[in-house]
mmCIF file of C-alpha atoms in Angstrom:
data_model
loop_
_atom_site.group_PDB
_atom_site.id
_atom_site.type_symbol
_atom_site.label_atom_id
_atom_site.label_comp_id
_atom_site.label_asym_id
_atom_site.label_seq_id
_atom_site.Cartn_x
_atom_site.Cartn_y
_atom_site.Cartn_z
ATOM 1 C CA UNK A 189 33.262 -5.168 -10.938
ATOM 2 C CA UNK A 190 29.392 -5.455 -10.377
ATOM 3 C CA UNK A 191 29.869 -4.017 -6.732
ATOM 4 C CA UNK A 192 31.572 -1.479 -8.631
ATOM 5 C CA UNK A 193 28.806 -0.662 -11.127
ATOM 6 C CA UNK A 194 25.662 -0.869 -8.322
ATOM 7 C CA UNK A 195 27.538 1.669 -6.215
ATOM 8 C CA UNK A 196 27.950 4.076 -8.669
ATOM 9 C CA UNK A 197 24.265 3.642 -9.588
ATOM 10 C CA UNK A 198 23.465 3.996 -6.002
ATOM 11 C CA UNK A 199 25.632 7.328 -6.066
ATOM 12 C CA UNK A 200 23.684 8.217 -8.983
ATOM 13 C CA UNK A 201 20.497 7.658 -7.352
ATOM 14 C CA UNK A 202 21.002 9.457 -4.485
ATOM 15 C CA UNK A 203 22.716 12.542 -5.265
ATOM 16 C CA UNK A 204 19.066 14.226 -6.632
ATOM 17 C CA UNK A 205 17.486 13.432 -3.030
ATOM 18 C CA UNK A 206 20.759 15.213 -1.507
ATOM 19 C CA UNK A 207 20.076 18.109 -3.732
ATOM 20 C CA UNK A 208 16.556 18.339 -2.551
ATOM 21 C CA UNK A 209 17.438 18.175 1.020
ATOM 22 C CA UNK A 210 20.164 20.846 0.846
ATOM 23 C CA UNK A 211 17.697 23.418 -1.231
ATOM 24 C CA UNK A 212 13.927 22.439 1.083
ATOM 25 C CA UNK A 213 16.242 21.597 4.426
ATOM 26 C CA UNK A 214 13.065 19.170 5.341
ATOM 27 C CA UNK A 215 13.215 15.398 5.724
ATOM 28 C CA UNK A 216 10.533 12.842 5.414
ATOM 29 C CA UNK A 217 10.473 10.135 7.940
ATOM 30 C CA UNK A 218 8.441 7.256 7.406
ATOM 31 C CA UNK A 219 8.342 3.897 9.286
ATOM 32 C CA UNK A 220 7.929 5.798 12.891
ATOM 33 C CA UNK A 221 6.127 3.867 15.792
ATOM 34 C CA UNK A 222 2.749 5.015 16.298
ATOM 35 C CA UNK A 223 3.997 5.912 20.224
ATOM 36 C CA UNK A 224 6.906 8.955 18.847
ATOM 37 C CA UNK A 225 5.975 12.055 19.431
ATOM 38 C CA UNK A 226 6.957 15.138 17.732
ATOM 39 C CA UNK A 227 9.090 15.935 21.084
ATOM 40 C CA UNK A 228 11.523 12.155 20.205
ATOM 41 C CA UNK A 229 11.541 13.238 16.799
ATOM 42 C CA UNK A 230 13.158 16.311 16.808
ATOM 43 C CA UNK A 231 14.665 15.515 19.651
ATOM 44 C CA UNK A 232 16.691 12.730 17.398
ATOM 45 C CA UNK A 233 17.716 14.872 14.902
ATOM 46 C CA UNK A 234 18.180 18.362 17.125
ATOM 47 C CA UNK A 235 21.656 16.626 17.029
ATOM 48 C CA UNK A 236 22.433 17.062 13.673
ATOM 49 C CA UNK A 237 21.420 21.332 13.866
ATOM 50 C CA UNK A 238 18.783 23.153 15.216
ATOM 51 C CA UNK A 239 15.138 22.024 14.432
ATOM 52 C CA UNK A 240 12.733 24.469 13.016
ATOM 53 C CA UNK A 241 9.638 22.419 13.128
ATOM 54 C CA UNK A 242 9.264 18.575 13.604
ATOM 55 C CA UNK A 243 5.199 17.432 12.915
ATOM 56 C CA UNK A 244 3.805 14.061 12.489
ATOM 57 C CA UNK A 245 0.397 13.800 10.729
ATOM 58 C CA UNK A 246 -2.284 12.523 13.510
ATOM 59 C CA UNK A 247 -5.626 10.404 12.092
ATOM 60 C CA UNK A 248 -8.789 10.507 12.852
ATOM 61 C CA UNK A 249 -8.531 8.533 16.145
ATOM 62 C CA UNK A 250 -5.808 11.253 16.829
ATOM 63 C CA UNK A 251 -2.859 8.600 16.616
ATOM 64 C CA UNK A 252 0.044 8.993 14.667
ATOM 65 C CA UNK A 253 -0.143 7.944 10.946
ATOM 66 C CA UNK A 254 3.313 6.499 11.195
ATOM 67 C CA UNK A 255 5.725 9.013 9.517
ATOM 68 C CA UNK A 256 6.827 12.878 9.655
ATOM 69 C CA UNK A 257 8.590 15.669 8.690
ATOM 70 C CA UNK A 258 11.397 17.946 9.954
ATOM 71 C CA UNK A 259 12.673 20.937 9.212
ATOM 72 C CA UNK A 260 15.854 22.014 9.897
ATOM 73 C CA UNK A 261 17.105 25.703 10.204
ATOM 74 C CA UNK A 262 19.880 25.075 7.576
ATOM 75 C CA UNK A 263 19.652 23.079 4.980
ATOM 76 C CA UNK A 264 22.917 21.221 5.274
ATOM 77 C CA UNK A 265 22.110 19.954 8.761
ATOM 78 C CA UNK A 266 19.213 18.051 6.715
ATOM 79 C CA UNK A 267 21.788 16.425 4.185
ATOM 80 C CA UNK A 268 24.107 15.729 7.538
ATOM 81 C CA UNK A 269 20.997 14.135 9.386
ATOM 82 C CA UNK A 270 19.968 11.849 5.678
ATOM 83 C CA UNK A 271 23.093 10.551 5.561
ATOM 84 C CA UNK A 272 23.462 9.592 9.184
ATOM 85 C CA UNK A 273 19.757 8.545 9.974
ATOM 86 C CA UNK A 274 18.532 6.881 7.292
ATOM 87 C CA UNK A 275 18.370 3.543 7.834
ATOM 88 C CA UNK A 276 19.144 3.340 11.700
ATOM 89 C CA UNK A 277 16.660 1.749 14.093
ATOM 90 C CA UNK A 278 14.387 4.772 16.130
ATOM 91 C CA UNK A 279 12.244 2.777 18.668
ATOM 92 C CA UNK A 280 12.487 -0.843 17.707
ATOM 93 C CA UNK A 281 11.698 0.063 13.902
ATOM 94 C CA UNK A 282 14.191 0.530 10.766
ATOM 95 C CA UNK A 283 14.122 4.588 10.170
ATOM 96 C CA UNK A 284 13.552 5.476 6.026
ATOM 97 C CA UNK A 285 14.455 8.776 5.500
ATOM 98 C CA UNK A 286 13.961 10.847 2.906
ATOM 99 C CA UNK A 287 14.126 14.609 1.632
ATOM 100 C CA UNK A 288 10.644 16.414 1.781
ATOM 101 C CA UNK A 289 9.495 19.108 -0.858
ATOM 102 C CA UNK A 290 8.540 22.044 0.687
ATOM 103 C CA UNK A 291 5.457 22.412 3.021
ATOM 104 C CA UNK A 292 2.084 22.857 1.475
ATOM 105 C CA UNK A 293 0.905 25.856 1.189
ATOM 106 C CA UNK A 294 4.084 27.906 1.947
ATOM 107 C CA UNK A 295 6.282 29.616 -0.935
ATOM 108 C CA UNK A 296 10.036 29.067 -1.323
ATOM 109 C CA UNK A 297 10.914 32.274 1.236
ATOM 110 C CA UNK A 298 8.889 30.107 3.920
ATOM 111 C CA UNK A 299 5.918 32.627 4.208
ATOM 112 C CA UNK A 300 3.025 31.067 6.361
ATOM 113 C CA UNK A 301 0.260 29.266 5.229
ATOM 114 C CA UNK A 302 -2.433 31.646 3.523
ATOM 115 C CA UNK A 303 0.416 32.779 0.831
ATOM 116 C CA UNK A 304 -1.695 30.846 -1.493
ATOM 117 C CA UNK A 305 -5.250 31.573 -0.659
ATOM 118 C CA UNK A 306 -5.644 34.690 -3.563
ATOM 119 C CA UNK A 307 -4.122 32.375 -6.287
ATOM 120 C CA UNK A 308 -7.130 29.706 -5.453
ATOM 121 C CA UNK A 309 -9.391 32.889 -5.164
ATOM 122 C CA UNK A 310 -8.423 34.130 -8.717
ATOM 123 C CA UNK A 311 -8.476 30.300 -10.079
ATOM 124 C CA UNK A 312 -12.099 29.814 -8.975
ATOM 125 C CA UNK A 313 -13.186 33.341 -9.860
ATOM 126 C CA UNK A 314 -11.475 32.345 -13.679
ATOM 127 C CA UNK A 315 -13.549 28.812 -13.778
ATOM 128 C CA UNK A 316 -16.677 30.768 -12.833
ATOM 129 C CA UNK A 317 -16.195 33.117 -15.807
ATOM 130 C CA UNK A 318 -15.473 30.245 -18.151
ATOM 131 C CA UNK A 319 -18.692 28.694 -16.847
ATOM 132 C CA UNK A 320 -20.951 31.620 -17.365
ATOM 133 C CA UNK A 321 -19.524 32.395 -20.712
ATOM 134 C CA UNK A 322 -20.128 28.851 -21.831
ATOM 135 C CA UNK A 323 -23.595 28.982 -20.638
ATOM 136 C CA UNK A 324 -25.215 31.082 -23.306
ATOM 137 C CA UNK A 325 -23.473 28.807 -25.643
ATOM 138 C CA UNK A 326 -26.506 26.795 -27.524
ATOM 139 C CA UNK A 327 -23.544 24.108 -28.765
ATOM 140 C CA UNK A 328 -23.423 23.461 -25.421
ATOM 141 C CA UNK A 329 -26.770 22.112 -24.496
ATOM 142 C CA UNK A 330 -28.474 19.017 -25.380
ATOM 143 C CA UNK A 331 -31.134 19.951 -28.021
ATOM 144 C CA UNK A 332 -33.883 17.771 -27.732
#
């Protein structure tokens, strides 16, 4: 009965990820040799659907940090390619895989980066009002 009870909590456990993957279609890979390039990566899961976008953060030194992200055209090919891929060995290393929110700076129709630049705009502009009105505020300064 125990096997019983930690595979239903593992069931449990898992079935929020799969709901992430199928809505954001993107996986996060972590554990990747520092060698893979984006090219191996997507080649590895362009068999599961068709890859939108496979990217692995670079340092400083231009090497790879170790993980990525890919994006796959439909979001069930993501939940296919969790299932299957998670936990295989890529490269002489054990594969994690995991779903991805979505990218950064994009909104949920997948609009390009910049979507968000007149929010920050307006957010700044708002602090800079909230500044200047608290600045002829004599509560506010140290009275010596």
């Amino acid at each position: 009965k125990e096997s019983g009870k930690g595979d239903r909590y593992k069931r449990e456990k898992q079935e929020p990820g799969v709901e992430l993957a199928a809505d954001t279609g993107r996986l996060f890979v972590r554990n990747l040799s520092f060698d893979t390039t984006e090219k191996e990566l997507e080649d590895l899961f362009a068999t599961f659907g068709p890859v939108t976008e496979a990217h692995i953060p670079l340092d400083e030194a231009k090497r790879s940090r170790g993980f990525g992200y890919v994006l796959f055209m439909f979001p069930e090919h993501a939940v296919k390619a969790l299932a299957s891929v998670d936990g295989t060995i890529f490269q002489g290393r054990l594969l994690h895989v995991m779903p991805a929110l979505h990218k950064p700076g994009s909104g949920e129709d997948g609009a390009a980066e910049g979507a968000g630049t007149s929010k920050t705009s307006s957010f700044k502009q708002k602090k800079e009002a909230e500044r200047r009105e608290k600045a002829g505020d004599s509560t506010s300064w140290n009275a010596l």
